[in-house]
Each structure stands twice: as C-alpha cells, then as structure tokens.
Amino acid sequence: MSAPLVVLVGPMGVGKSTVGQLLAERLGVGFRDTDEDIVAEQGRSIADIFVDEGESAFRALEKRSVHTALAEHDGILALGGGAILDEETRALLGGHRVVYLSMDVEEAVKRTGLNVARPLLAVNPRRQWRELMEARRHLYEEVATAVVATDGRSPEEVGQAALDALELKEA
Ligand code: S3P
C-alpha cells in the first residue's frame, strides 16, 4: 500500500490535470487522474456516463476509483471536482497531503465557459458555478492541507506556489 505524494482537489477547469502533470515532471513521479481512470475502465466519456446512467451512478464509480487510486498511486493524483462530495472519501483524504486549487467565478467562466464535455456546467455556467461552489467550497477547504489560488496565474506559477506551500523540493 502506498500513498500519493500530493492529491489535487478543486473545481472543474481549475487546472488539476495540467498543474498535476507539471508537478509530476518536476518531482520526478507519475501522474494519475481519477476521471481518466473512470473513462478508461468504462470505455466511454464522463458526459456519456452522466447521460446514460445519471449522476449518482457516476459518483459510485468515482468513489471506487478514488479509493483505489489513493491506495495504489504514489505520485501526483488529481481528483474529479465532485469527488469530495462523498463523506468517506473526505475522511480518507484526512491522512494525505491535499492541495485545493481555487479560482473565482470570473476565472471559472473564462476557463470552462462553453465546454460541453462538462455536463454540470452545460446550461448557464455562471449561475451553476456559483451554486456548485456554495455547496462545495467548505468541503474543499475541509480536506485541504494547502490552498493555492490560481486566478491570473500560469500553470507553472500555480505549480511553484503548490511546491512552496507544501515545502516540497524538486527531484
Ligand atoms: C465534476 C467534475 C469533472 C468530472 C465530472 C463531474 C464535478 O472532473 O468528474 O464532470 O462534479 O465537479 P474535473 O474536475 O476533472 O473536470
């Protein structure tokens, strides 16, 4: 049983995958993304899973892949934006180094605006974003050991800020 070096949480579009890959390169470790694990295992997109089976079925798949990845992966692990909705997942994250990548609503709309691959933001992204964050902000904060704001920062700058916050040295 191993543990990820760093777990990245935060809303969709905040850059968990991009920053995660950068961090993995800089630290000389592997990168894993639970959304990608689900797509690979199911052989279809996240949007298709939502449409075919609904959100709660997706959440069950997500919970399983997050728990598996937390037990198996020893590099950088990015979680889907809604993974922290699950109470057991939040409890499990208690033993890990978790970085919450945050952004404000304007940055979110800029980055995710009309992205149809994100079923939760397909209609009226600004309002949906606000509602999502009202429901989730405290959960991201609850699991985080460090919070890194991404607004107006490049992925490299965000990665550096995360390394600084965690006091991690490069390989
Ligand atoms: C979701 C975020 C997405 C994906 C799904 C649901 C959410 O992941 O898991 O569309 O509930 O916030 P990303 O955060 O990687 O986009």
mmCIF file of C-alpha atoms and ligand atoms in Angstrom:
data_model
loop_
_atom_site.group_PDB
_atom_site.id
_atom_site.type_symbol
_atom_site.label_atom_id
_atom_site.label_comp_id
_atom_site.label_asym_id
_atom_site.label_seq_id
_atom_site.Cartn_x
_atom_site.Cartn_y
_atom_site.Cartn_z
ATOM 1 C CA MET A 1 0.000 0.000 0.000
ATOM 2 C CA SER A 2 1.430 3.370 -0.989
ATOM 3 C CA ALA A 3 0.163 6.926 -0.753
ATOM 4 C CA PRO A 4 0.160 9.746 -3.288
ATOM 5 C CA LEU A 5 2.818 12.380 -2.785
ATOM 6 C CA VAL A 6 0.212 15.070 -3.419
ATOM 7 C CA VAL A 7 -3.539 14.925 -4.066
ATOM 8 C CA LEU A 8 -5.054 17.799 -6.054
ATOM 9 C CA VAL A 9 -8.668 18.809 -5.469
ATOM 10 C CA GLY A 10 -10.722 21.741 -6.714
ATOM 11 C CA PRO A 11 -13.448 22.608 -9.180
ATOM 12 C CA MET A 12 -13.536 21.554 -12.797
ATOM 13 C CA GLY A 13 -11.398 23.638 -15.087
ATOM 14 C CA VAL A 14 -9.119 24.892 -12.339
ATOM 15 C CA GLY A 15 -6.159 23.084 -13.891
ATOM 16 C CA LYS A 16 -5.732 19.990 -11.723
ATOM 17 C CA SER A 17 -4.568 17.870 -14.679
ATOM 18 C CA THR A 18 -2.276 20.495 -16.199
ATOM 19 C CA VAL A 19 -0.729 21.509 -12.895
ATOM 20 C CA GLY A 20 -0.618 17.894 -11.757
ATOM 21 C CA GLN A 21 1.368 16.846 -14.805
ATOM 22 C CA LEU A 22 3.780 19.731 -14.321
ATOM 23 C CA LEU A 23 4.272 18.864 -10.674
ATOM 24 C CA ALA A 24 4.805 15.209 -11.526
ATOM 25 C CA GLU A 25 7.522 16.146 -14.030
ATOM 26 C CA ARG A 26 9.229 18.483 -11.616
ATOM 27 C CA LEU A 27 9.155 15.991 -8.776
ATOM 28 C CA GLY A 28 10.099 13.035 -10.971
ATOM 29 C CA VAL A 29 6.982 10.993 -10.125
ATOM 30 C CA GLY A 30 3.962 9.675 -12.010
ATOM 31 C CA PHE A 31 0.669 11.465 -12.606
ATOM 32 C CA ARG A 32 -2.784 9.931 -12.317
ATOM 33 C CA ASP A 33 -6.238 11.423 -12.802
ATOM 34 C CA THR A 34 -9.324 9.635 -11.465
ATOM 35 C CA ASP A 35 -11.558 10.936 -14.284
ATOM 36 C CA GLU A 36 -9.194 9.288 -16.772
ATOM 37 C CA ASP A 37 -9.268 6.060 -14.788
ATOM 38 C CA ILE A 38 -13.073 6.020 -14.958
ATOM 39 C CA VAL A 39 -13.112 6.729 -18.717
ATOM 40 C CA ALA A 40 -10.534 4.001 -19.351
ATOM 41 C CA GLU A 41 -12.361 1.471 -17.213
ATOM 42 C CA GLN A 42 -15.812 2.257 -18.596
ATOM 43 C CA GLY A 43 -14.757 2.790 -22.202
ATOM 44 C CA ARG A 44 -16.882 5.942 -22.552
ATOM 45 C CA SER A 45 -16.745 9.612 -21.692
ATOM 46 C CA ILE A 46 -17.802 11.128 -18.366
ATOM 47 C CA ALA A 47 -20.545 13.015 -20.220
ATOM 48 C CA ASP A 48 -21.865 9.730 -21.630
ATOM 49 C CA ILE A 49 -21.874 8.118 -18.184
ATOM 50 C CA PHE A 50 -23.899 11.063 -16.809
ATOM 51 C CA VAL A 51 -26.373 10.855 -19.692
ATOM 52 C CA ASP A 52 -26.687 7.053 -19.727
ATOM 53 C CA GLU A 53 -26.777 6.330 -16.008
ATOM 54 C CA GLY A 54 -27.160 9.590 -14.122
ATOM 55 C CA GLU A 55 -25.011 11.422 -11.639
ATOM 56 C CA SER A 56 -25.376 9.037 -8.701
ATOM 57 C CA ALA A 57 -24.128 6.085 -10.759
ATOM 58 C CA PHE A 58 -21.179 8.220 -11.824
ATOM 59 C CA ARG A 59 -20.479 9.142 -8.179
ATOM 60 C CA ALA A 60 -20.360 5.468 -7.217
ATOM 61 C CA LEU A 61 -17.815 4.763 -9.969
ATOM 62 C CA GLU A 62 -15.885 7.847 -8.937
ATOM 63 C CA LYS A 63 -15.765 6.843 -5.291
ATOM 64 C CA ARG A 64 -14.371 3.434 -6.186
ATOM 65 C CA SER A 65 -11.694 4.826 -8.470
ATOM 66 C CA VAL A 66 -10.654 7.497 -5.974
ATOM 67 C CA HIS A 67 -10.290 4.936 -3.195
ATOM 68 C CA THR A 68 -8.313 2.603 -5.471
ATOM 69 C CA ALA A 69 -6.000 5.380 -6.656
ATOM 70 C CA LEU A 70 -5.401 6.635 -3.097
ATOM 71 C CA ALA A 71 -4.302 3.126 -2.131
ATOM 72 C CA GLU A 72 -2.208 2.429 -5.250
ATOM 73 C CA HIS A 73 -0.672 5.594 -6.578
ATOM 74 C CA ASP A 74 2.476 7.129 -5.148
ATOM 75 C CA GLY A 75 2.842 10.187 -7.410
ATOM 76 C CA ILE A 76 0.560 13.165 -8.053
ATOM 77 C CA LEU A 77 -3.142 12.343 -8.026
ATOM 78 C CA ALA A 78 -5.839 14.659 -9.418
ATOM 79 C CA LEU A 79 -9.429 14.010 -8.293
ATOM 80 C CA GLY A 80 -12.572 14.929 -10.249
ATOM 81 C CA GLY A 81 -14.160 18.139 -8.980
ATOM 82 C CA GLY A 82 -17.033 16.397 -7.215
ATOM 83 C CA ALA A 83 -15.085 13.604 -5.549
ATOM 84 C CA ILE A 84 -15.058 15.468 -2.224
ATOM 85 C CA LEU A 85 -18.874 15.296 -2.037
ATOM 86 C CA ASP A 86 -18.500 11.804 -0.622
ATOM 87 C CA GLU A 87 -18.073 11.698 3.133
ATOM 88 C CA GLU A 88 -15.950 8.539 3.222
ATOM 89 C CA THR A 89 -13.673 9.978 0.567
ATOM 90 C CA ARG A 90 -13.230 13.123 2.652
ATOM 91 C CA ALA A 91 -12.403 11.004 5.696
ATOM 92 C CA LEU A 92 -9.884 9.022 3.682
ATOM 93 C CA LEU A 93 -8.233 12.215 2.455
ATOM 94 C CA GLY A 94 -7.563 13.090 6.092
ATOM 95 C CA GLY A 95 -4.342 11.122 6.005
ATOM 96 C CA HIS A 96 -2.995 12.774 2.842
ATOM 97 C CA ARG A 97 -1.244 15.883 1.624
ATOM 98 C CA VAL A 98 -4.060 17.631 -0.250
ATOM 99 C CA VAL A 99 -3.819 20.838 -2.276
ATOM 100 C CA TYR A 100 -7.019 22.736 -3.079
ATOM 101 C CA LEU A 101 -6.607 24.691 -6.307
ATOM 102 C CA SER A 102 -9.107 27.552 -6.142
ATOM 103 C CA MET A 103 -10.390 30.171 -8.567
ATOM 104 C CA ASP A 104 -13.071 32.852 -8.573
ATOM 105 C CA VAL A 105 -16.203 32.800 -10.689
ATOM 106 C CA GLU A 106 -14.953 35.042 -13.497
ATOM 107 C CA GLU A 107 -11.865 32.917 -13.985
ATOM 108 C CA ALA A 108 -14.059 29.812 -13.932
ATOM 109 C CA VAL A 109 -16.381 31.077 -16.639
ATOM 110 C CA LYS A 110 -13.377 32.096 -18.740
ATOM 111 C CA ARG A 111 -11.860 28.639 -18.437
ATOM 112 C CA THR A 112 -14.886 26.354 -18.578
ATOM 113 C CA GLY A 113 -17.479 28.618 -20.259
ATOM 114 C CA LEU A 114 -18.960 26.658 -23.114
ATOM 115 C CA ASN A 115 -17.265 23.361 -22.532
ATOM 116 C CA VAL A 116 -19.936 20.786 -23.337
ATOM 117 C CA ALA A 117 -17.700 17.985 -22.058
ATOM 118 C CA ARG A 118 -18.571 19.185 -18.555
ATOM 119 C CA PRO A 119 -22.178 18.167 -18.065
ATOM 120 C CA LEU A 120 -22.630 20.065 -14.809
ATOM 121 C CA LEU A 121 -21.943 23.427 -16.447
ATOM 122 C CA ALA A 122 -23.753 22.916 -19.747
ATOM 123 C CA VAL A 123 -26.511 25.473 -19.071
ATOM 124 C CA ASN A 124 -25.967 28.935 -17.559
ATOM 125 C CA PRO A 125 -22.372 28.300 -16.457
ATOM 126 C CA ARG A 126 -22.028 31.372 -14.231
ATOM 127 C CA ARG A 127 -25.056 30.571 -12.073
ATOM 128 C CA GLN A 128 -24.286 26.879 -11.935
ATOM 129 C CA TRP A 129 -20.735 27.616 -10.970
ATOM 130 C CA ARG A 130 -21.870 29.820 -8.059
ATOM 131 C CA GLU A 131 -24.267 27.156 -6.831
ATOM 132 C CA LEU A 132 -21.689 24.416 -7.128
ATOM 133 C CA MET A 133 -19.129 26.409 -5.209
ATOM 134 C CA GLU A 134 -21.597 27.380 -2.481
ATOM 135 C CA ALA A 135 -22.223 23.690 -1.932
ATOM 136 C CA ARG A 136 -18.603 22.633 -2.185
ATOM 137 C CA ARG A 137 -16.202 25.368 -1.077
ATOM 138 C CA HIS A 138 -16.254 24.313 2.556
ATOM 139 C CA LEU A 139 -15.672 20.681 1.542
ATOM 140 C CA TYR A 140 -12.575 21.566 -0.480
ATOM 141 C CA GLU A 141 -11.357 23.633 2.455
ATOM 142 C CA GLU A 142 -12.098 20.818 4.891
ATOM 143 C CA VAL A 143 -9.865 18.301 3.093
ATOM 144 C CA ALA A 144 -7.090 20.721 2.106
ATOM 145 C CA THR A 145 -3.727 20.899 3.792
ATOM 146 C CA ALA A 146 -2.845 23.836 1.485
ATOM 147 C CA VAL A 147 -4.921 26.208 -0.651
ATOM 148 C CA VAL A 148 -3.407 27.684 -3.826
ATOM 149 C CA ALA A 149 -5.286 30.433 -5.717
ATOM 150 C CA THR A 150 -4.948 30.068 -9.479
ATOM 151 C CA ASP A 151 -6.559 33.321 -10.666
ATOM 152 C CA GLY A 152 -4.402 35.083 -13.227
ATOM 153 C CA ARG A 153 -1.562 32.603 -12.732
ATOM 154 C CA SER A 154 0.025 30.319 -15.315
ATOM 155 C CA PRO A 155 0.137 26.569 -14.628
ATOM 156 C CA GLU A 156 3.883 26.931 -13.918
ATOM 157 C CA GLU A 157 3.213 29.639 -11.334
ATOM 158 C CA VAL A 158 0.482 27.565 -9.724
ATOM 159 C CA GLY A 159 2.783 24.545 -9.610
ATOM 160 C CA GLN A 160 5.504 26.605 -7.980
ATOM 161 C CA ALA A 161 3.060 28.016 -5.441
ATOM 162 C CA ALA A 162 1.948 24.468 -4.583
ATOM 163 C CA LEU A 163 5.556 23.331 -4.111
ATOM 164 C CA ASP A 164 6.217 26.344 -1.901
ATOM 165 C CA ALA A 165 3.058 25.771 0.139
ATOM 166 C CA LEU A 166 3.980 22.138 0.705
ATOM 167 C CA GLU A 167 7.664 22.850 1.142
ATOM 168 C CA LEU A 168 8.451 20.118 -1.380
ATOM 169 C CA LYS A 169 11.788 20.061 -3.153
ATOM 170 C CA GLU A 170 12.267 19.092 -6.789
ATOM 171 C CA ALA A 171 13.864 15.769 -7.742
HETATM 172 C C1 S3P B 1 -17.282 17.006 -11.950
HETATM 173 C C2 S3P B 1 -16.016 17.295 -12.375
HETATM 174 C C3 S3P B 1 -15.389 16.622 -13.516
HETATM 175 C C4 S3P B 1 -15.992 15.237 -13.738
HETATM 176 C C5 S3P B 1 -17.479 15.328 -13.815
HETATM 177 C C6 S3P B 1 -18.110 15.943 -12.576
HETATM 178 C C7 S3P B 1 -17.840 17.745 -10.803
HETATM 179 O O1 S3P B 1 -13.998 16.469 -13.276
HETATM 180 O O2 S3P B 1 -15.604 14.349 -12.735
HETATM 181 O O3 S3P B 1 -17.809 16.076 -14.962
HETATM 182 O O4 S3P B 1 -18.836 17.299 -10.202
HETATM 183 O O5 S3P B 1 -17.269 18.795 -10.431
HETATM 184 P P1 S3P B 1 -12.909 17.663 -13.446
HETATM 185 O O6 S3P B 1 -12.925 18.412 -12.158
HETATM 186 O O7 S3P B 1 -11.632 16.915 -13.640
HETATM 187 O O8 S3P B 1 -13.327 18.453 -14.620
#
